[in-house]
Short mmCIF file of C-alpha atoms and ligand atoms in Angstrom, two decimals:
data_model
loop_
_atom_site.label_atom_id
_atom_site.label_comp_id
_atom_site.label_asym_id
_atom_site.label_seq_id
_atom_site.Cartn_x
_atom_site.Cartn_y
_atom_site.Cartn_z
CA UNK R 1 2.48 -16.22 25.76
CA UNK R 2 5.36 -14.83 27.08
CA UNK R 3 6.96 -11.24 26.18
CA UNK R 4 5.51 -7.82 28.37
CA UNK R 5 2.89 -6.83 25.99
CA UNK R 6 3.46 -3.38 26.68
CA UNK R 7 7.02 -3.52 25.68
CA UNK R 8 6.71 -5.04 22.34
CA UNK R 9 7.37 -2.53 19.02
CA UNK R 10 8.30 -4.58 15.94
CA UNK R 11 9.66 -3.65 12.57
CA UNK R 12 8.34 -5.06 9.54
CA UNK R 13 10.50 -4.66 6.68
CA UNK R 14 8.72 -5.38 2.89
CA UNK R 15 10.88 -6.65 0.01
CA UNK R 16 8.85 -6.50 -3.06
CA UNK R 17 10.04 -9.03 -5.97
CA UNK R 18 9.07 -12.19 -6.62
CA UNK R 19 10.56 -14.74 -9.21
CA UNK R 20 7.09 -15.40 -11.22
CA UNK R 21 3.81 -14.20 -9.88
CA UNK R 22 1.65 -16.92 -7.85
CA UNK R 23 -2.15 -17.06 -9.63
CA UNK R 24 -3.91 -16.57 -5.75
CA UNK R 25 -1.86 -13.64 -4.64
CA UNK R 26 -2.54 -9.87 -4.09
CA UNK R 27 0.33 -9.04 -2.18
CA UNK R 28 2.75 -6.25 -3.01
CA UNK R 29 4.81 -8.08 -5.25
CA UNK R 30 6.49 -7.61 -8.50
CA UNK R 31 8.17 -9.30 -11.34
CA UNK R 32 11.13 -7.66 -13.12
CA UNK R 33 12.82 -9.41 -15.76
CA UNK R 34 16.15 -6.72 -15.61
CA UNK R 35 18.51 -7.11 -12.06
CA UNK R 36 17.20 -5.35 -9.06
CA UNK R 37 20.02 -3.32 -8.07
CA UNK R 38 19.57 -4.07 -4.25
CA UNK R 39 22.41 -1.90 -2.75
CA UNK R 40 19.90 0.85 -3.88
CA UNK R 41 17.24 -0.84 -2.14
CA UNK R 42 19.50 -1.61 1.10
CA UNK R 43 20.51 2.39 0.76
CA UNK R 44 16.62 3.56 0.41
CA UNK R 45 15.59 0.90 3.61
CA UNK R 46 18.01 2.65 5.39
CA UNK R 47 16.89 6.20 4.80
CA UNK R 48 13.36 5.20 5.45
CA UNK R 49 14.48 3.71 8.64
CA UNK R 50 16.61 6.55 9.86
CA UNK R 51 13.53 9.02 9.12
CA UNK R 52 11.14 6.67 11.10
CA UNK R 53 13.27 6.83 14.15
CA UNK R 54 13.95 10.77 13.70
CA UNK R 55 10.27 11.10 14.10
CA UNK R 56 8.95 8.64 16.60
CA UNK R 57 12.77 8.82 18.86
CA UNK R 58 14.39 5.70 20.76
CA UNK R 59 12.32 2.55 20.99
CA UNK R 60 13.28 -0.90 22.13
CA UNK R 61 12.73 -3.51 18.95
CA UNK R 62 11.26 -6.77 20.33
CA UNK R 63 10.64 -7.83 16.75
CA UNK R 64 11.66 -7.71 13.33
CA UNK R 65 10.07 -9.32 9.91
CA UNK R 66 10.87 -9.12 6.96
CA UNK R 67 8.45 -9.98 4.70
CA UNK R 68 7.09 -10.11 0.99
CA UNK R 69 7.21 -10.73 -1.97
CA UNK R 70 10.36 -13.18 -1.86
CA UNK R 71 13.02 -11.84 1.07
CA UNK R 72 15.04 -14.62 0.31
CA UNK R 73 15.63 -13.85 -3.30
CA UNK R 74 17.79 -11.07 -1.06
CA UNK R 75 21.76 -11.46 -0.99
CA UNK R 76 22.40 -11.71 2.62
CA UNK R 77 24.62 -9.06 2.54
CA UNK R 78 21.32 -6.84 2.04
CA UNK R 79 20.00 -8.22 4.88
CA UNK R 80 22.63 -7.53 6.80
CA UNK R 81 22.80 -4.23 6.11
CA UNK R 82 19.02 -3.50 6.67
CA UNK R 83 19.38 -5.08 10.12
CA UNK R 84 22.31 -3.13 10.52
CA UNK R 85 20.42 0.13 10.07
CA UNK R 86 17.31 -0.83 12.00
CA UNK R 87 19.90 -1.71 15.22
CA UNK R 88 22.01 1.75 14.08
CA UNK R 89 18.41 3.97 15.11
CA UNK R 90 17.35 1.52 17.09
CA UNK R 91 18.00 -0.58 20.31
CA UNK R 92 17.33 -4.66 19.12
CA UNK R 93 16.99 -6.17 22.67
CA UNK R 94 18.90 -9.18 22.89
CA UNK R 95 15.93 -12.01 22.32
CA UNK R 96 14.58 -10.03 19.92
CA UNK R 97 12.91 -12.12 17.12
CA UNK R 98 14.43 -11.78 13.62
CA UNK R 99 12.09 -13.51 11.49
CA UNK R 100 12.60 -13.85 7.13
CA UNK R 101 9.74 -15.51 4.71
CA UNK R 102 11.72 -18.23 2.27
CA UNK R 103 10.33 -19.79 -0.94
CA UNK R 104 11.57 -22.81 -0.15
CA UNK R 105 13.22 -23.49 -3.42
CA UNK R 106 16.73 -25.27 -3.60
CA UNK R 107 18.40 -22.04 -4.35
CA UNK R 108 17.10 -19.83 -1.98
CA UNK R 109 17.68 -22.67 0.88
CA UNK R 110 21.86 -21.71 0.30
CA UNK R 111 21.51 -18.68 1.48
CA UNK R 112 19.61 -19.81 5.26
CA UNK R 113 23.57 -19.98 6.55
CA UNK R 114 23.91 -16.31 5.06
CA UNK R 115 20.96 -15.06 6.62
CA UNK R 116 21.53 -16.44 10.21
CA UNK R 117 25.46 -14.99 10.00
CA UNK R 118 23.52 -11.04 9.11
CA UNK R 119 21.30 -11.84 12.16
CA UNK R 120 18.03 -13.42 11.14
CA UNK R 121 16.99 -16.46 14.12
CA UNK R 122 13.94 -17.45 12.37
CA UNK R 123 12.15 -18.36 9.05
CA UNK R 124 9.28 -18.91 7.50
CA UNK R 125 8.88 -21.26 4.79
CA UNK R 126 5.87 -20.81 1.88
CA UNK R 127 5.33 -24.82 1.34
CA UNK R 128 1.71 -24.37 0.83
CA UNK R 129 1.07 -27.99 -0.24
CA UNK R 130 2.85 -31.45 0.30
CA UNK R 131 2.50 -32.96 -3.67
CA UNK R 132 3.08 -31.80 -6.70
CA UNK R 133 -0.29 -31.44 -8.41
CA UNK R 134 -1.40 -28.78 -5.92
CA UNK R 135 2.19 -26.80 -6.25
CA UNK R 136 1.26 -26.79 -10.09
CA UNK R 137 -2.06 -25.35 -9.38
CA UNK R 138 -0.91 -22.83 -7.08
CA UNK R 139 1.72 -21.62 -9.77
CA UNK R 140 4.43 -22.68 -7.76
CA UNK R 141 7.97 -23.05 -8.69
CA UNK R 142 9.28 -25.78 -6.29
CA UNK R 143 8.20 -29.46 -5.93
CA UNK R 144 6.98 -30.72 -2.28
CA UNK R 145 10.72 -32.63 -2.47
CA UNK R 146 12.44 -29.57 -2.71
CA UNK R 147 9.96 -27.72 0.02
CA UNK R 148 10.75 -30.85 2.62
CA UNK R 149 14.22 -30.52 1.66
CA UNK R 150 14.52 -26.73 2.18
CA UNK R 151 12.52 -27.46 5.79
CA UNK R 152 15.29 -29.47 6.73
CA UNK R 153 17.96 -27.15 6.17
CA UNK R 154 16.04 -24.42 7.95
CA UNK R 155 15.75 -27.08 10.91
CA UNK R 156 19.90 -27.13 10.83
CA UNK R 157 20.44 -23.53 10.32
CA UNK R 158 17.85 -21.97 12.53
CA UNK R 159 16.47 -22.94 16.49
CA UNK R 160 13.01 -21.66 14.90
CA UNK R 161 11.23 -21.97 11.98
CA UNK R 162 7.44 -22.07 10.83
CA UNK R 163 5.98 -22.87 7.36
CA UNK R 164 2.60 -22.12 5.56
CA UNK R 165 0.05 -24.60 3.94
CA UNK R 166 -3.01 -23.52 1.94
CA UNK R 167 -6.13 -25.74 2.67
CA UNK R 168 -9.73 -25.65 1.17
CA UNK R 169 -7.65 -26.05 -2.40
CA UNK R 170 -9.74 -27.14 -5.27
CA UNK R 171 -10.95 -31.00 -5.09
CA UNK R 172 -9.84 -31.48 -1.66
CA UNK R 173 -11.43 -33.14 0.68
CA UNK R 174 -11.37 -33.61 5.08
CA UNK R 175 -9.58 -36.86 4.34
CA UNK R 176 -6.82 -35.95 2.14
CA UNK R 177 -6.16 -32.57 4.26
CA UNK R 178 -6.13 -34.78 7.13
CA UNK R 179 -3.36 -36.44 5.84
CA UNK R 180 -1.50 -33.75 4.58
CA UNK R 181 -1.68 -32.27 8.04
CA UNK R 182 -0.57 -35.09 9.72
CA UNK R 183 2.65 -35.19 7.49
CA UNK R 184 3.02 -31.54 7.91
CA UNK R 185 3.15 -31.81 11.60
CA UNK R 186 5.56 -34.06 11.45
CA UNK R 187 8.09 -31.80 9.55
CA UNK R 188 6.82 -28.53 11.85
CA UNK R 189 8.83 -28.04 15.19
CA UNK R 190 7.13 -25.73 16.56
CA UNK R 191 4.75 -23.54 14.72
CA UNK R 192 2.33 -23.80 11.28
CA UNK R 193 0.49 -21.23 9.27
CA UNK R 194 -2.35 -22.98 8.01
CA UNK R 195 -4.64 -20.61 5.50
CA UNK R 196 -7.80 -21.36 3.89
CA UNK R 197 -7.69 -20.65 0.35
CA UNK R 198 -9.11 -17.22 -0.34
CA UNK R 199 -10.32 -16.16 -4.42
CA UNK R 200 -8.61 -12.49 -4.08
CA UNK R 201 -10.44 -9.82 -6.44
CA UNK R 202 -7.89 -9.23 -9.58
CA UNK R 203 -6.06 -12.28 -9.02
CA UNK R 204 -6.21 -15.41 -12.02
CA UNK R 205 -7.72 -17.03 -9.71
CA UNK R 206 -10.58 -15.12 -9.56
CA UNK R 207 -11.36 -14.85 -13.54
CA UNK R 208 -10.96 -18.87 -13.15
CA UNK R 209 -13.49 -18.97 -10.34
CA UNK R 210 -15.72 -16.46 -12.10
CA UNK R 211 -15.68 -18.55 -15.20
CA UNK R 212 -16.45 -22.29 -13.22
CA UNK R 213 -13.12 -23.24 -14.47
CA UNK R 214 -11.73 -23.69 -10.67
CA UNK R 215 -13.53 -25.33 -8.21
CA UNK R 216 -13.47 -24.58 -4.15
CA UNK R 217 -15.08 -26.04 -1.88
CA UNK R 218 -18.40 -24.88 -0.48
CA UNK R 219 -19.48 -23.80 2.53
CA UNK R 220 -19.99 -26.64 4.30
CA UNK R 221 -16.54 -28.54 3.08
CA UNK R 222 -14.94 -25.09 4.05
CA UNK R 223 -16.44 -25.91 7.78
CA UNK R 224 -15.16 -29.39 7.57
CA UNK R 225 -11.68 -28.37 6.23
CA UNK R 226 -11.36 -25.78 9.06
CA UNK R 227 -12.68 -28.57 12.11
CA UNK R 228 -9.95 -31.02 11.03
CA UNK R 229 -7.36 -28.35 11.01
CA UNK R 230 -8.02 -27.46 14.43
CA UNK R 231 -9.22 -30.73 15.88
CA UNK R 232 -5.59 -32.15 14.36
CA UNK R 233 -3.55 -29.66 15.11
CA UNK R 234 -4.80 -29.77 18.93
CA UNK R 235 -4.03 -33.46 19.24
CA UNK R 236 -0.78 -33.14 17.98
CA UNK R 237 0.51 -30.28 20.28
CA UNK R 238 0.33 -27.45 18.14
CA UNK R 239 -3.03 -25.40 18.79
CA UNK R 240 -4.43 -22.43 17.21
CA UNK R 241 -3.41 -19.08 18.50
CA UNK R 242 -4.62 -17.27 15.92
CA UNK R 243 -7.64 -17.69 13.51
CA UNK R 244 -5.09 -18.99 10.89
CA UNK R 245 -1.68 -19.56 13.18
CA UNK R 246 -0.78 -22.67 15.18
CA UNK R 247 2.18 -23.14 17.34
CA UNK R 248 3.61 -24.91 20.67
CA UNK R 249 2.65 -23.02 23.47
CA UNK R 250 5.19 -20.21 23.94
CA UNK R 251 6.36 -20.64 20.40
CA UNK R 252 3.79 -18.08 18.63
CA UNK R 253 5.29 -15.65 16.11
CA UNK R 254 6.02 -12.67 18.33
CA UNK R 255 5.95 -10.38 15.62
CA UNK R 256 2.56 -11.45 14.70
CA UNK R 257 1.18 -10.85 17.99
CA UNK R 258 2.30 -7.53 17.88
CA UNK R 259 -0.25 -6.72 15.25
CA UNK R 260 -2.78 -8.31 16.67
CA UNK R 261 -2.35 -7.24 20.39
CA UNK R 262 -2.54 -3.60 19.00
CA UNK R 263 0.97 -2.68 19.86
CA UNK R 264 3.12 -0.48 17.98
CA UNK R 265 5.49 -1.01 14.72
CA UNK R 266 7.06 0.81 11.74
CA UNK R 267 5.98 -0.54 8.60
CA UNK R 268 9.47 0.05 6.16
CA UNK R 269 9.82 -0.59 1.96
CA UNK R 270 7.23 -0.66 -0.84
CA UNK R 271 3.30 -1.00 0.08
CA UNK R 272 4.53 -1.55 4.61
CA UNK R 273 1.67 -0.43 7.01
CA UNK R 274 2.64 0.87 10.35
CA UNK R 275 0.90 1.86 13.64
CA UNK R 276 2.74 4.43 15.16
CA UNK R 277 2.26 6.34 18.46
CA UNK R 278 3.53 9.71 18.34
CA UNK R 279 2.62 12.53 21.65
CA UNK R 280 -0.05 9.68 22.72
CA UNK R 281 -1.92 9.33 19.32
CA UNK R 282 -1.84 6.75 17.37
CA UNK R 283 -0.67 7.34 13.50
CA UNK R 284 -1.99 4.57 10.48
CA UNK R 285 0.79 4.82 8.01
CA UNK R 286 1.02 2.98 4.88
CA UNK R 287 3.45 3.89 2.11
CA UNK R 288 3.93 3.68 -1.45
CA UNK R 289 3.37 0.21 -3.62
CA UNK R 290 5.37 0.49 -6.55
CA UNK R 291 8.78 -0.20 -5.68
CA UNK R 292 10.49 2.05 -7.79
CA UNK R 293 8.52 4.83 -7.20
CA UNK R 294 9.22 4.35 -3.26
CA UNK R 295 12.54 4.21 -4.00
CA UNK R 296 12.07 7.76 -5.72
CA UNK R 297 10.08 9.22 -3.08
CA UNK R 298 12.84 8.14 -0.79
CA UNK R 299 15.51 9.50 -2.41
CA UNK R 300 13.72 12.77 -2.89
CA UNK R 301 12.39 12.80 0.50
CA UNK R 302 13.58 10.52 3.31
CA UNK R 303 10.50 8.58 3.32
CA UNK R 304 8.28 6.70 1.18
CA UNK R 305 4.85 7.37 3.36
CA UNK R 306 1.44 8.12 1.17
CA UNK R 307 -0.86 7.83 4.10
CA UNK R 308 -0.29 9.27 7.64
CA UNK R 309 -3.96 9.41 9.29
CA UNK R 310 -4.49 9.74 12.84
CA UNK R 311 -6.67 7.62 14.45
CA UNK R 312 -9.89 8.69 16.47
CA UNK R 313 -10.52 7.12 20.02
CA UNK R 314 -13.28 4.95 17.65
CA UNK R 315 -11.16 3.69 15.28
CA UNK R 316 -8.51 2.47 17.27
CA UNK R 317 -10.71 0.69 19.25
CA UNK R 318 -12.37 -0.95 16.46
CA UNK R 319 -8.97 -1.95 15.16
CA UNK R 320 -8.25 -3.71 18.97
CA UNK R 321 -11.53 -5.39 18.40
CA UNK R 322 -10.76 -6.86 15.09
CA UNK R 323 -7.05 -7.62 15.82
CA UNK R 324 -7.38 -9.22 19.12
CA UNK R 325 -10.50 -11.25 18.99
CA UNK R 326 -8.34 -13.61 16.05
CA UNK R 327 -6.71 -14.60 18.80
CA UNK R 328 -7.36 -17.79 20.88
CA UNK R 329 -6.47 -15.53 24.08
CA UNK R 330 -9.15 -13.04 22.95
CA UNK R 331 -9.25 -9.10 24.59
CA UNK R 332 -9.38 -7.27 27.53
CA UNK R 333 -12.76 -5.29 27.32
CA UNK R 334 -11.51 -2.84 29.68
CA UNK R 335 -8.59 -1.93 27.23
CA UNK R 336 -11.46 -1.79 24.45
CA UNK R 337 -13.36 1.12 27.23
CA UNK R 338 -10.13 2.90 27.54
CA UNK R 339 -9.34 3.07 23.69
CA UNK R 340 -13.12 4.01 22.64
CA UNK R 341 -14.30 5.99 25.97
CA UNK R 342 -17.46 3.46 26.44
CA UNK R 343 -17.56 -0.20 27.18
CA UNK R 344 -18.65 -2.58 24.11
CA UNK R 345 -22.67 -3.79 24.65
CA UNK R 346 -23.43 -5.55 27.60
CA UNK R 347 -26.78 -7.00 25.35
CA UNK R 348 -24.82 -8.08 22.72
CA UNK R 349 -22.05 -9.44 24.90
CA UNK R 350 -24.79 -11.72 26.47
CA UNK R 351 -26.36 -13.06 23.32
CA UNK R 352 -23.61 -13.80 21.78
CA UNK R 353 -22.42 -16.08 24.52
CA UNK R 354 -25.80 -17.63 24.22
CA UNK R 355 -25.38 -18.05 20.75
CA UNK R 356 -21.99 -19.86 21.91
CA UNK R 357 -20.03 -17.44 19.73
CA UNK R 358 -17.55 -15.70 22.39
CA UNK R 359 -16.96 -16.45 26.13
CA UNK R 360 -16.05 -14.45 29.01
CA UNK R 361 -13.74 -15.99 30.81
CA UNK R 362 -12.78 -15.56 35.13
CA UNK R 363 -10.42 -12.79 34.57
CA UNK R 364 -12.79 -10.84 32.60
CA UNK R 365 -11.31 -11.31 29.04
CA UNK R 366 -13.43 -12.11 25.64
CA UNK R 367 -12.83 -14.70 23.53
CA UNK R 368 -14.24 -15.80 20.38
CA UNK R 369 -15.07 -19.79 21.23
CA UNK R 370 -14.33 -22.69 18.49
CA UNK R 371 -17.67 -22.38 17.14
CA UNK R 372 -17.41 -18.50 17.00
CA UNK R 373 -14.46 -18.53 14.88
CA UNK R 374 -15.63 -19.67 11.28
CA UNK R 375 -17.97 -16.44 11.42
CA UNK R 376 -15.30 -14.48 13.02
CA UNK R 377 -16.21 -11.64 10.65
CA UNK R 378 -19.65 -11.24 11.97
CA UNK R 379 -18.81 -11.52 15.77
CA UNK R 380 -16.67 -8.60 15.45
CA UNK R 381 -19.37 -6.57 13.58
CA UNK R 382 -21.67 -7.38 16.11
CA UNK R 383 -19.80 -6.15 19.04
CA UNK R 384 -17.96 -2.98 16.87
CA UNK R 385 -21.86 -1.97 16.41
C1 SAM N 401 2.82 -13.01 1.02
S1 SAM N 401 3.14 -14.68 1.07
C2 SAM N 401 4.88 -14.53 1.24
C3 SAM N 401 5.63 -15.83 1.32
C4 SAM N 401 6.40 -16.26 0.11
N1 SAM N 401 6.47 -15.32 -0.91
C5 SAM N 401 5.77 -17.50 -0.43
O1 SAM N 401 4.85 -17.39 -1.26
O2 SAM N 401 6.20 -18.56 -0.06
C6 SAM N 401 2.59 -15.20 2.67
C7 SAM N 401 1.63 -16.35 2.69
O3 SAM N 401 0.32 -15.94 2.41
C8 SAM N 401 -0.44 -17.05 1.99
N2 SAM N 401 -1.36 -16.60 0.93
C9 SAM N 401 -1.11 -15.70 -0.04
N3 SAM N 401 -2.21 -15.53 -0.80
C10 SAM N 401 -3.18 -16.34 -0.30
C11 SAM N 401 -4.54 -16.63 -0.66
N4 SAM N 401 -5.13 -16.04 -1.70
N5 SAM N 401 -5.22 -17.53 0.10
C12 SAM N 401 -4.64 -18.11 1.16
N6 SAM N 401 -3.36 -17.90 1.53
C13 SAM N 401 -2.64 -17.02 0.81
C14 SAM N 401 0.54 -18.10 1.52
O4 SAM N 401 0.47 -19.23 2.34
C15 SAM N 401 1.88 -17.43 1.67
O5 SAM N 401 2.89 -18.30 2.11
S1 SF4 N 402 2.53 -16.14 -2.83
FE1 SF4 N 402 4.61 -15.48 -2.33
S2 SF4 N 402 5.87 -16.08 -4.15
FE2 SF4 N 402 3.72 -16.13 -4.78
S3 SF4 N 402 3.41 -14.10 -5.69
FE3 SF4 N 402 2.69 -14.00 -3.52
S4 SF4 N 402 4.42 -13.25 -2.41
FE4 SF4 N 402 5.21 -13.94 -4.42
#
């Protein structure tokens, strides 16, 4: 998968608006009705970057995302000038990934030529669904039109670009997702993001669900949904690499993989995580949601951070365990002995291959197998046990 996994420390930047709020979502993200004043913003990203790299010192960014919310409800001038101040404290090495999450609306697609002149090479595109019932459903604000015609103008403006789908949506069945997929594929160069619907506590959704008024499908239709996605996806040259992520090999999101390879990266804005390594520990930082009160805490302090825990040998091994085994390439049990100071369960290791849940492959690495991954969640809790 290309890139020295050593090397890799990305910087994931969170812009918190959004233009109406999407009935599935519990992300950090925020409606205001008044003008954000974003040259505030840009001057409070900058401070928080500046402090990040006073504490941590000089670091080589492999890459950067910037994330949401709605980053492309951002002028690119602000853009520019938060890229500016993560390559001011910062060395960006030169194929560094730049990556910025679009709501593929026709407004925000005429600012793609914007963002690739402040430095962005890649996008990623919220389609979610390819007709227009399902974008109602979902609370979206574009048509599937617009989406496909805001995919095409990230296909002229950028070398790279992925978009995201939502599957196991109410009343649909292997047949139509099938077809959807197919379609999608056909608009995807080179990587998808292809999530299962999940009912978030506190969201619309979830009082809907609660109530019977919304409809997903079971268990078994889940199973089916989540066989044709891979079983497609793999014919037509874009296999999972990730529980939820597809993509040409050598094409995965290298930001991604920087999360779930365990590597290191600064978390900057309203409601970012980071994983930082400081004197050879490892620091779990997470900082304020609300974005004006970051702002404030910036302002007053340099920072917006709420959380700064060190990790124990045991927790950051757990953490390798539940990052790395979403990934097709799985984890190298001998990193997991020299994070947690023991080696995971021999026993367990061999029943679950029994089971047919993970493999071991000739080079010694575990992998969660095909069959493995639709009870993911239990695999790991097996193994962290
Ligand atoms: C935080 S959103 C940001 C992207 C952008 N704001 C958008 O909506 O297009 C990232 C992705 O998470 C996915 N997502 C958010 N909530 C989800 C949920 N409850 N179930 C499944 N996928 C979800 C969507 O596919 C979305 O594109
Ligand atoms: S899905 Fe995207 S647009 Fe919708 S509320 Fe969440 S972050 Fe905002």
């Amino acid at each position: 998968m290309g890139a020295d996994p050593d090397k890799a420390f990305g910087v994931y930047v969170h812009w918190p608006f959004c233009l109406s709020k999407c009935p599935y979502c519990d992300f950090n993200s925020h409606v205001r009705h008044a003008a954000i004043d974003e040259a505030r913003f840009a001057r409070a990203f900058a401070r928080e970057i500046a402090a990040t790299a006073a504490r941590i010192g000089p670091r080589d960014v492999s890459s950067i995302f910037l994330g949401g919310g709605t980053p492309s409800l951002m002028q690119p001038s602000t853009v520019g000038a938060i890229l500016d101040a993560i390559g001011k404290h910062w060395r960006v090495t030169p194929d560094a990934e730049v990556s910025l999450e679009a709501n593929p609306t026709s407004v925000e697609a005429t600012r793609f030529r914007g963002y690739r002149a402040a430095g962005v090479n890649r996008v990623s595109l919220g389609v979610q669904a390819l007709d227009d019932a399902s974008l109602k459903t979902l609370g979206r604000l574009h048509t599937a039109q617009e989406a496909m015609d805001a995919v095409a103008i990230a296909r002229s403006a950028f070398d790279r670009y992925s978009f995201d789908l939502i599957y196991a949506r109410p009343g649909q069945t292997p047949a139509m997702w099938e077809a959807e997929l197919r379609r999608a594929i056909g608009e995807a160069a080179e990587h998808l993001s292809l999530y299962q619907l999940t009912i978030e506590a506190e969201t619309p959704f979830f009082a809907l669900h609660r109530a019977g008024k919304l409809q997903t499908p079971d268990e078994s239709a889940s199973r089916a949904l989540y066989d044709v996605t891979q079983s497609v996806c793999a014919e037509l040259g874009l296999p999972a690499y990730e529980i939820s992520n597809h993509a040409r090999p050598g094409a995965e999101c290298k930001h991604n993989l920087v999360y779930w390879r365990g590597q290191e990266y600064a978390g900057i804005g309203p409601g970012a995580h980071g994983r930082l390594d400081i004197g050879g520990t490892r620091y779990a930082i997470a900082t304020e949601k609300r974005p004006e009160s970051w702002m404030m805490r910036v302002e007053a302090t340099g920072t917006g951070v709420i959380t700064d825990d060190r990790l124990n040998s045991e927790e950051r091994a757990d953490e390798f365990l539940l990052m790395g085994l979403r990934l097709a390439e799985g984890i190298d049990p001998r990193r997991y002995q020299a994070l947690a100071g023991r080696s995971l369960d021999p026993s367990r290791i061999a029943l679950l291959c029994a089971e047919g849940a993970i493999a071991v492959d000739a080079d010694g690495r575990l992998r969660v197998t095909q069959a493995g991954f639709p009870v993911l969640d239990a695999v790991v809790a097996d193994l962290a046990a």
